[in-house]
Amino acid sequence: MRFAMNDHIQAVHEPPIGEVKRWAAARSVEGPPLIDLCQAVPDYGPPPELLAHLHAAVDDPLTCRYTPDEGLPEVRQAVCDRYRRRYDAKVQPDQFCLTVGASAAFWLAMLVLCQAGDEVILQLPCYFDHPMALQSLAIRPVYAPFGEGQRGLPDPAAIARLITPRTRAILLVSPSNPTGAVIPPDLLRELYFLARQHRVALVLDETYSDFIEGMPHDLFTLAGWHDTLVQVISFGKSYALTGYRAGLLAAAPAFIGQALKLQDTMTVCQPRITQLGLQYGLERLDDWVTANRLMMALRHDRFVTEFARPGNRFRLVASGSFFAWVRHPFAGRTGREVAQKLALDAGLLTLPGEVFGPGMEDYLRLAFGNIRDQAIPEAVGRFRSAG
Ligand SMILES: Cc1ncc(COP(=O)(O)O)c(C=O)c1O
């Protein structure tokens, strides 16, 4: 090319799922059939009544049109109602902006909060897209250390030590991708007050929160929550609509106002068809979501039991509804080397630990939420043979 490109973006590693899928494509045809533990996508589709609703919507020419940047008023109201049921939340529609996936909500949050050179604190191991986005924006990711003993849960004292005058946010993901760990409500409160005390934002990504039993936390019940909390969330996993890109940003109305300036220049609005699907889910699918949570919990129990059986040299460090974070037994070899060998020899697709932050080479992430109950013993058996 005869022109320069952005150095910050060139320094970011390529999207890891694509890399792993290439290993899968390079396998010999004689190998065992592939078991995909790589990308976090529910293995089931949306319920037929949601699909029928979308089908009917496609025939309406209005569905082809833009909506207001922030989303249709009735959909934001449905979000409000659901947050009141789920979080006992003190919320109003003007605290929500519908986005193109949680991914776009995260970009909006970071662009509103930070300028190049600012810092955001992330808990290791962290969701790979977060540092990729930060580095692209020349925002410095500052990593809070990972302790196996704490199973990847954040330590407020360790995070406090990382706060500097350039810190703009403490970024947390609960349940965590990649460890599956859920931050207990008391710990989350402590981190919220730490952020508040230091006048930085607590940015909370709750993409998997519908897989938590009961109320995930009480931060939305606090008066003035939006002076500190910025929430990024996806409904893609909740309603099995990942391809529809159903995300949301929850924050103070003044914050949403800034985010909408960006959204207007970027995606304008969440597609109307997505909003219609989301509204249907929010208003009518609470029981369906609960049933899937219970199914995922059973899958998790089965996975943990199988993984703990004797003869497995891979060690489960942390796990939750969708994910397991595992230490591989090959000292001195990187997660990438081990994951590639598992893909080629055992037909197991996993993600190498190092894509989840510096120093994570001894680990792998397994997204067992992708595979059916019956497939779990076979998948775990392959780890036992490979170790
Ligand atoms: C923690 C976390 N945040 C955000 C996302 C992205 O969500 P969306 O597909 O809605 O952009 C994912 C997707 O896997 C995720 O794991």
Tab-separated table of C-alpha atoms and ligand atoms in Angstrom:
chain	number	residue	atom	x	y	z
A	1	MET	CA	0.000	0.000	0.000
A	2	ARG	CA	1.208	3.498	-0.785
A	3	PHE	CA	-0.270	5.043	2.334
A	4	ALA	CA	0.224	4.748	6.065
A	5	MET	CA	-2.181	2.978	8.408
A	6	ASN	CA	-2.891	3.542	12.075
A	7	ASP	CA	0.067	2.127	14.080
A	8	HIS	CA	-2.105	1.467	17.129
A	9	ILE	CA	-4.398	-0.820	15.160
A	10	GLN	CA	-1.531	-2.559	13.396
A	11	ALA	CA	-0.081	-3.435	16.816
A	12	VAL	CA	-3.277	-5.238	17.907
A	13	HIS	CA	-3.335	-9.031	17.457
A	14	GLU	CA	-5.792	-10.510	14.979
A	15	PRO	CA	-9.224	-11.659	16.254
A	16	PRO	CA	-8.450	-14.986	17.991
A	17	ILE	CA	-11.550	-16.922	16.952
A	18	GLY	CA	-10.546	-16.545	13.275
A	19	GLU	CA	-7.054	-17.858	14.029
A	20	VAL	CA	-8.423	-20.958	15.809
A	21	LYS	CA	-10.938	-21.629	13.031
A	22	ARG	CA	-8.022	-21.635	10.563
A	23	TRP	CA	-6.333	-24.387	12.582
A	24	ALA	CA	-9.583	-26.341	12.363
A	25	ALA	CA	-9.676	-25.901	8.592
A	26	ALA	CA	-6.082	-27.210	8.342
A	27	ARG	CA	-6.891	-30.550	10.058
A	28	SER	CA	-6.634	-33.806	8.209
A	29	VAL	CA	-9.989	-35.319	7.290
A	30	GLU	CA	-9.163	-38.579	9.121
A	31	GLY	CA	-9.050	-36.906	12.548
A	32	PRO	CA	-11.850	-37.228	15.120
A	33	PRO	CA	-14.917	-35.028	14.468
A	34	LEU	CA	-14.487	-31.473	15.670
A	35	ILE	CA	-15.732	-30.386	19.103
A	36	ASP	CA	-16.000	-26.604	19.145
A	37	LEU	CA	-15.269	-25.120	22.582
A	38	CYS	CA	-13.969	-21.936	21.078
A	39	GLN	CA	-16.703	-19.324	20.569
A	40	ALA	CA	-19.352	-18.511	23.181
A	41	VAL	CA	-22.572	-19.025	21.262
A	42	PRO	CA	-25.592	-20.830	22.724
A	43	ASP	CA	-26.006	-24.149	20.882
A	44	TYR	CA	-29.806	-23.588	20.719
A	45	GLY	CA	-31.777	-21.103	18.618
A	46	PRO	CA	-34.414	-18.570	19.702
A	47	PRO	CA	-37.872	-19.986	20.489
A	48	PRO	CA	-40.144	-20.551	17.438
A	49	GLU	CA	-42.595	-17.839	18.561
A	50	LEU	CA	-39.815	-15.234	18.475
A	51	LEU	CA	-38.826	-16.380	14.987
A	52	ALA	CA	-42.475	-16.180	13.849
A	53	HIS	CA	-42.677	-12.648	15.275
A	54	LEU	CA	-39.565	-11.608	13.322
A	55	HIS	CA	-40.850	-13.288	10.199
A	56	ALA	CA	-44.033	-11.237	10.310
A	57	ALA	CA	-42.016	-8.070	10.992
A	58	VAL	CA	-39.915	-8.572	7.854
A	59	ASP	CA	-43.041	-8.171	5.701
A	60	ASP	CA	-43.757	-4.736	7.177
A	61	PRO	CA	-42.006	-1.955	5.152
A	62	LEU	CA	-41.676	0.077	8.347
A	63	THR	CA	-39.162	-2.516	9.584
A	64	CYS	CA	-36.785	-1.311	6.852
A	65	ARG	CA	-36.496	2.155	8.379
A	66	TYR	CA	-34.150	3.821	10.827
A	67	THR	CA	-35.329	4.276	14.388
A	68	PRO	CA	-34.296	7.090	16.741
A	69	ASP	CA	-30.564	6.797	17.519
A	70	GLU	CA	-31.227	5.618	21.060
A	71	GLY	CA	-33.871	3.061	20.011
A	72	LEU	CA	-37.661	2.898	19.885
A	73	PRO	CA	-39.366	4.305	22.997
A	74	GLU	CA	-41.394	1.130	23.544
A	75	VAL	CA	-38.261	-1.024	23.461
A	76	ARG	CA	-36.435	1.183	25.965
A	77	GLN	CA	-39.530	1.022	28.146
A	78	ALA	CA	-39.451	-2.790	27.877
A	79	VAL	CA	-35.786	-2.671	28.966
A	80	CYS	CA	-36.778	-0.520	31.956
A	81	ASP	CA	-39.515	-2.945	32.963
A	82	ARG	CA	-37.184	-5.909	32.679
A	83	TYR	CA	-34.507	-4.122	34.767
A	84	ARG	CA	-37.104	-3.425	37.439
A	85	ARG	CA	-37.954	-7.157	37.542
A	86	ARG	CA	-34.382	-8.424	37.287
A	87	TYR	CA	-32.432	-5.852	39.328
A	88	ASP	CA	-35.162	-4.106	41.292
A	89	ALA	CA	-33.645	-1.143	39.436
A	90	LYS	CA	-34.358	2.551	39.792
A	91	VAL	CA	-34.192	3.301	36.074
A	92	GLN	CA	-35.777	5.489	33.394
A	93	PRO	CA	-35.749	5.010	29.593
A	94	ASP	CA	-33.370	7.956	29.119
A	95	GLN	CA	-30.683	5.939	30.925
A	96	PHE	CA	-30.597	3.394	28.086
A	97	CYS	CA	-29.297	3.398	24.542
A	98	LEU	CA	-29.764	0.347	22.308
A	99	THR	CA	-26.545	-0.522	20.479
A	100	VAL	CA	-25.194	-2.859	17.822
A	101	GLY	CA	-24.145	-5.556	20.259
A	102	ALA	CA	-22.415	-5.099	23.566
A	103	SER	CA	-19.296	-4.570	21.455
A	104	ALA	CA	-20.571	-1.202	20.156
A	105	ALA	CA	-21.807	-0.279	23.648
A	106	PHE	CA	-18.265	-0.847	24.904
A	107	TRP	CA	-16.759	1.401	22.220
A	108	LEU	CA	-19.297	4.118	23.009
A	109	ALA	CA	-18.475	3.896	26.719
A	110	MET	CA	-14.724	4.066	26.154
A	111	LEU	CA	-14.912	6.917	23.659
A	112	VAL	CA	-17.099	8.977	25.982
A	113	LEU	CA	-14.795	8.315	28.950
A	114	CYS	CA	-11.269	8.395	27.569
A	115	GLN	CA	-8.833	10.286	25.440
A	116	ALA	CA	-5.679	8.784	23.940
A	117	GLY	CA	-3.177	8.172	26.738
A	118	ASP	CA	-5.796	7.632	29.441
A	119	GLU	CA	-5.883	4.381	31.405
A	120	VAL	CA	-8.510	1.738	32.045
A	121	ILE	CA	-8.017	-0.974	34.668
A	122	LEU	CA	-8.939	-4.502	33.574
A	123	GLN	CA	-9.041	-7.679	35.620
A	124	LEU	CA	-6.870	-10.521	34.302
A	125	PRO	CA	-7.754	-12.726	32.550
A	126	CYS	CA	-9.840	-10.305	30.522
A	127	TYR	CA	-12.187	-10.591	27.529
A	128	PHE	CA	-9.846	-10.208	24.543
A	129	ASP	CA	-11.962	-7.657	22.669
A	130	HIS	CA	-11.570	-5.169	25.522
A	131	PRO	CA	-7.785	-4.644	25.298
A	132	MET	CA	-8.023	-4.903	21.502
A	133	ALA	CA	-10.472	-1.978	21.473
A	134	LEU	CA	-8.486	0.011	24.042
A	135	GLN	CA	-5.194	-0.416	22.182
A	136	SER	CA	-6.856	0.589	18.911
A	137	LEU	CA	-7.989	3.804	20.621
A	138	ALA	CA	-4.532	4.426	22.174
A	139	ILE	CA	-6.026	3.976	25.646
A	140	ARG	CA	-3.653	2.113	27.996
A	141	PRO	CA	-5.001	-1.156	29.444
A	142	VAL	CA	-3.699	-1.553	33.013
A	143	TYR	CA	-4.001	-5.155	34.164
A	144	ALA	CA	-5.012	-6.187	37.677
A	145	PRO	CA	-3.108	-9.401	38.502
A	146	PHE	CA	-4.705	-12.832	38.312
A	147	GLY	CA	-4.563	-15.024	41.404
A	148	GLU	CA	-5.485	-18.685	40.943
A	149	GLY	CA	-6.527	-18.751	44.610
A	150	GLN	CA	-9.096	-16.019	43.957
A	151	ARG	CA	-10.318	-17.823	40.793
A	152	GLY	CA	-9.956	-14.599	38.815
A	153	LEU	CA	-12.168	-12.491	41.077
A	154	PRO	CA	-10.981	-8.896	41.454
A	155	ASP	CA	-9.150	-7.779	44.594
A	156	PRO	CA	-10.187	-4.198	45.514
A	157	ALA	CA	-6.847	-3.477	47.232
A	158	ALA	CA	-4.885	-4.584	44.140
A	159	ILE	CA	-7.129	-2.469	41.906
A	160	ALA	CA	-6.818	0.565	44.199
A	161	ARG	CA	-3.024	0.392	43.848
A	162	LEU	CA	-3.349	0.716	40.050
A	163	ILE	CA	-5.398	3.933	40.080
A	164	THR	CA	-3.476	6.952	38.783
A	165	PRO	CA	-4.503	10.459	37.677
A	166	ARG	CA	-4.902	9.018	34.130
A	167	THR	CA	-7.366	6.295	35.206
A	168	ARG	CA	-10.806	6.807	33.719
A	169	ALA	CA	-12.492	3.500	34.509
A	170	ILE	CA	-12.369	0.202	36.325
A	171	LEU	CA	-13.670	-2.375	33.863
A	172	LEU	CA	-15.230	-5.580	35.193
A	173	VAL	CA	-16.983	-8.482	33.502
A	174	SER	CA	-19.441	-10.580	35.508
A	175	PRO	CA	-19.925	-13.451	34.850
A	176	SER	CA	-16.391	-13.356	33.543
A	177	ASN	CA	-15.406	-14.260	30.056
A	178	PRO	CA	-13.081	-16.279	30.211
A	179	THR	CA	-13.319	-17.718	33.746
A	180	GLY	CA	-17.112	-17.890	34.204
A	181	ALA	CA	-16.624	-16.443	37.716
A	182	VAL	CA	-19.494	-14.329	39.035
A	183	ILE	CA	-18.483	-11.325	41.145
A	184	PRO	CA	-20.477	-11.597	44.404
A	185	PRO	CA	-22.783	-8.592	45.045
A	186	ASP	CA	-20.840	-7.463	48.162
A	187	LEU	CA	-17.544	-7.429	46.290
A	188	LEU	CA	-19.142	-5.556	43.410
A	189	ARG	CA	-20.458	-2.956	45.847
A	190	GLU	CA	-16.990	-2.525	47.319
A	191	LEU	CA	-15.562	-1.962	43.832
A	192	TYR	CA	-18.379	0.446	43.017
A	193	PHE	CA	-17.534	2.539	46.089
A	194	LEU	CA	-13.829	2.355	45.274
A	195	ALA	CA	-14.569	3.781	41.808
A	196	ARG	CA	-16.872	6.389	43.318
A	197	GLN	CA	-14.269	7.469	45.864
A	198	HIS	CA	-11.679	7.958	43.111
A	199	ARG	CA	-14.166	9.680	40.778
A	200	VAL	CA	-13.678	7.117	38.002
A	201	ALA	CA	-16.359	5.086	36.230
A	202	LEU	CA	-17.141	1.491	37.085
A	203	VAL	CA	-17.803	-0.048	33.667
A	204	LEU	CA	-19.569	-3.351	34.144
A	205	ASP	CA	-20.000	-5.790	31.248
A	206	GLU	CA	-22.860	-8.145	32.098
A	207	THR	CA	-23.237	-9.979	28.808
A	208	TYR	CA	-23.837	-13.314	30.589
A	209	SER	CA	-25.865	-12.007	33.539
A	210	ASP	CA	-28.999	-13.929	32.533
A	211	PHE	CA	-27.089	-17.084	33.440
A	212	ILE	CA	-26.832	-15.962	37.084
A	213	GLU	CA	-29.410	-17.288	39.494
A	214	GLY	CA	-31.312	-14.518	41.311
A	215	MET	CA	-30.562	-10.795	41.276
A	216	PRO	CA	-26.986	-10.331	39.986
A	217	HIS	CA	-26.293	-7.277	42.216
A	218	ASP	CA	-28.005	-4.302	43.825
A	219	LEU	CA	-26.064	-1.441	42.206
A	220	PHE	CA	-29.092	-0.278	40.202
A	221	THR	CA	-31.034	0.165	43.455
A	222	LEU	CA	-28.541	2.762	44.753
A	223	ALA	CA	-29.566	6.393	44.508
A	224	GLY	CA	-27.353	8.105	41.940
A	225	TRP	CA	-26.007	4.779	40.555
A	226	HIS	CA	-25.441	6.459	37.213
A	227	ASP	CA	-22.914	8.904	38.695
A	228	THR	CA	-20.488	5.975	38.883
A	229	LEU	CA	-21.851	2.965	37.028
A	230	VAL	CA	-21.818	2.469	33.252
A	231	GLN	CA	-23.256	-0.880	32.189
A	232	VAL	CA	-22.550	-2.646	28.908
A	233	ILE	CA	-24.747	-5.617	28.129
A	234	SER	CA	-25.700	-7.985	25.343
A	235	PHE	CA	-29.027	-9.743	24.894
A	236	GLY	CA	-27.438	-11.921	22.221
A	237	LYS	CA	-26.794	-14.797	24.622
A	238	SER	CA	-30.045	-14.274	26.592
A	239	TYR	CA	-32.348	-14.711	23.579
A	240	ALA	CA	-29.931	-16.664	21.318
A	241	LEU	CA	-29.797	-13.658	18.973
A	242	THR	CA	-26.036	-13.157	18.727
A	243	GLY	CA	-26.185	-12.424	14.976
A	244	TYR	CA	-28.844	-9.754	15.458
A	245	ARG	CA	-26.357	-7.710	17.530
A	246	ALA	CA	-28.652	-6.805	20.412
A	247	GLY	CA	-26.626	-4.658	22.817
A	248	LEU	CA	-27.326	-1.931	25.341
A	249	LEU	CA	-25.545	0.870	27.160
A	250	ALA	CA	-26.965	1.929	30.547
A	251	ALA	CA	-25.655	5.161	32.070
A	252	ALA	CA	-26.601	8.679	33.138
A	253	PRO	CA	-28.785	10.571	30.608
A	254	ALA	CA	-25.943	13.063	30.118
A	255	PHE	CA	-23.563	10.200	29.358
A	256	ILE	CA	-26.064	8.639	26.932
A	257	GLY	CA	-26.343	12.062	25.257
A	258	GLN	CA	-22.596	12.022	24.529
A	259	ALA	CA	-22.731	8.404	23.370
A	260	LEU	CA	-25.518	9.250	20.926
A	261	LYS	CA	-23.277	11.772	19.166
A	262	LEU	CA	-20.956	8.851	18.417
A	263	GLN	CA	-23.691	6.340	17.653
A	264	ASP	CA	-25.140	8.807	15.124
A	265	THR	CA	-21.824	8.838	13.236
A	266	MET	CA	-21.142	5.127	13.573
A	267	THR	CA	-24.184	2.838	13.325
A	268	VAL	CA	-27.011	5.406	13.785
A	269	CYS	CA	-29.209	2.913	15.582
A	270	GLN	CA	-29.617	-0.703	16.485
A	271	PRO	CA	-31.419	-2.251	13.471
A	272	ARG	CA	-35.190	-2.023	13.832
A	273	ILE	CA	-35.611	-5.773	13.283
A	274	THR	CA	-33.275	-6.401	16.222
A	275	GLN	CA	-35.251	-4.013	18.392
A	276	LEU	CA	-38.464	-5.860	17.563
A	277	GLY	CA	-36.893	-9.202	18.473
A	278	LEU	CA	-35.461	-7.723	21.646
A	279	GLN	CA	-38.793	-6.214	22.683
A	280	TYR	CA	-40.455	-9.600	22.195
A	281	GLY	CA	-37.833	-11.276	24.341
A	282	LEU	CA	-37.932	-8.643	27.076
A	283	GLU	CA	-41.713	-8.728	27.324
A	284	ARG	CA	-42.405	-12.445	26.916
A	285	LEU	CA	-39.383	-14.666	27.395
A	286	ASP	CA	-38.470	-14.461	31.097
A	287	ASP	CA	-39.457	-18.116	31.611
A	288	TRP	CA	-37.589	-19.248	28.499
A	289	VAL	CA	-34.459	-17.449	29.715
A	290	THR	CA	-34.786	-19.099	33.130
A	291	ALA	CA	-35.162	-22.556	31.552
A	292	ASN	CA	-31.946	-22.025	29.582
A	293	ARG	CA	-30.142	-20.829	32.686
A	294	LEU	CA	-31.109	-24.040	34.469
A	295	MET	CA	-29.995	-26.110	31.487
A	296	MET	CA	-26.644	-24.310	31.400
A	297	ALA	CA	-26.231	-24.869	35.140
A	298	LEU	CA	-26.751	-28.630	34.647
A	299	ARG	CA	-24.271	-28.581	31.780
A	300	HIS	CA	-21.790	-26.813	34.044
A	301	ASP	CA	-22.264	-29.402	36.836
A	302	ARG	CA	-21.758	-32.241	34.388
A	303	PHE	CA	-18.673	-30.614	32.914
A	304	VAL	CA	-17.108	-30.052	36.351
A	305	THR	CA	-17.814	-33.653	37.420
A	306	GLU	CA	-16.352	-35.102	34.218
A	307	PHE	CA	-13.322	-32.845	34.319
A	308	ALA	CA	-12.495	-33.837	37.905
A	309	ARG	CA	-12.418	-37.589	37.143
A	310	PRO	CA	-8.984	-39.179	37.691
A	311	GLY	CA	-6.484	-39.184	34.866
A	312	ASN	CA	-7.019	-35.621	33.628
A	313	ARG	CA	-3.806	-33.600	33.773
A	314	PHE	CA	-5.601	-30.408	32.666
A	315	ARG	CA	-6.724	-28.622	35.842
A	316	LEU	CA	-9.941	-26.657	36.254
A	317	VAL	CA	-9.046	-23.306	37.846
A	318	ALA	CA	-12.407	-21.533	37.574
A	319	SER	CA	-15.704	-22.095	35.810
A	320	GLY	CA	-19.247	-20.829	35.482
A	321	SER	CA	-22.235	-21.135	33.236
A	322	PHE	CA	-20.578	-20.756	29.860
A	323	PHE	CA	-16.858	-21.044	30.461
A	324	ALA	CA	-14.095	-23.056	32.061
A	325	TRP	CA	-10.610	-21.655	32.662
A	326	VAL	CA	-8.145	-24.494	32.644
A	327	ARG	CA	-4.414	-24.832	33.360
A	328	HIS	CA	-2.724	-27.030	30.779
A	329	PRO	CA	-0.114	-29.576	31.914
A	330	PHE	CA	2.659	-28.726	29.412
A	331	ALA	CA	5.071	-26.486	31.342
A	332	GLY	CA	7.101	-24.206	29.092
A	333	ARG	CA	4.627	-24.437	26.187
A	334	THR	CA	2.354	-21.546	25.358
A	335	GLY	CA	-1.414	-21.773	25.360
A	336	ARG	CA	-1.288	-21.156	21.615
A	337	GLU	CA	0.999	-24.183	21.057
A	338	VAL	CA	-1.218	-26.381	23.222
A	339	ALA	CA	-4.489	-25.138	21.704
A	340	GLN	CA	-3.155	-25.656	18.185
A	341	LYS	CA	-2.049	-29.212	19.007
A	342	LEU	CA	-5.452	-29.963	20.579
A	343	ALA	CA	-7.161	-28.663	17.453
A	344	LEU	CA	-5.000	-30.649	15.033
A	345	ASP	CA	-4.624	-33.937	16.946
A	346	ALA	CA	-7.703	-34.174	19.159
A	347	GLY	CA	-10.225	-32.107	17.175
A	348	LEU	CA	-10.808	-29.851	20.199
A	349	LEU	CA	-11.184	-26.132	19.524
A	350	THR	CA	-10.205	-24.008	22.539
A	351	LEU	CA	-8.811	-20.524	22.976
A	352	PRO	CA	-5.218	-19.999	24.173
A	353	GLY	CA	-4.879	-18.245	27.532
A	354	GLU	CA	-2.573	-15.526	26.238
A	355	VAL	CA	-5.340	-13.912	24.179
A	356	PHE	CA	-6.920	-13.029	27.543
A	357	GLY	CA	-3.991	-10.891	28.635
A	358	PRO	CA	-0.269	-10.896	29.401
A	359	GLY	CA	1.147	-13.827	31.362
A	360	MET	CA	-1.811	-16.140	30.695
A	361	GLU	CA	0.143	-18.661	28.537
A	362	ASP	CA	-0.412	-21.549	30.976
A	363	TYR	CA	-4.185	-21.523	30.455
A	364	LEU	CA	-6.930	-22.338	27.967
A	365	ARG	CA	-10.529	-21.166	27.805
A	366	LEU	CA	-13.184	-23.756	27.096
A	367	ALA	CA	-16.645	-22.503	26.119
A	368	PHE	CA	-18.525	-25.672	27.016
A	369	GLY	CA	-21.826	-23.737	26.785
A	370	ASN	CA	-21.521	-24.431	23.045
A	371	ILE	CA	-21.944	-28.187	23.292
A	372	ARG	CA	-24.828	-30.400	24.344
A	373	ASP	CA	-24.902	-32.301	27.601
A	374	GLN	CA	-24.372	-35.662	25.911
A	375	ALA	CA	-21.200	-34.427	24.168
A	376	ILE	CA	-19.463	-33.413	27.414
A	377	PRO	CA	-17.990	-36.827	28.407
A	378	GLU	CA	-16.498	-37.290	24.942
A	379	ALA	CA	-15.032	-33.748	24.982
A	380	VAL	CA	-13.499	-34.180	28.431
A	381	GLY	CA	-12.262	-37.664	27.486
A	382	ARG	CA	-10.220	-36.097	24.709
A	383	PHE	CA	-8.478	-33.801	27.224
A	384	ARG	CA	-7.659	-36.844	29.336
A	385	SER	CA	-6.098	-38.627	26.336
A	386	ALA	CA	-4.224	-35.507	25.175
A	387	GLY	CA	-2.681	-34.810	28.599
B	1	LIG	C1	-17.821	-10.385	27.934
B	1	LIG	C2	-18.377	-10.081	26.585
B	1	LIG	N1	-18.731	-8.823	26.304
B	1	LIG	C3	-19.239	-8.508	25.105
B	1	LIG	C4	-19.399	-9.459	24.125
B	1	LIG	C5	-19.927	-9.050	22.791
B	1	LIG	O1	-21.300	-9.121	22.767
B	1	LIG	P1	-22.098	-8.755	21.419
B	1	LIG	O2	-22.093	-10.003	20.604
B	1	LIG	O3	-23.449	-8.368	21.886
B	1	LIG	O4	-21.356	-7.645	20.781
B	1	LIG	C6	-19.059	-10.779	24.367
B	1	LIG	C7	-19.253	-11.806	23.320
B	1	LIG	O5	-18.901	-12.942	23.406
B	1	LIG	C8	-18.514	-11.095	25.624
B	1	LIG	O6	-18.133	-12.341	25.913
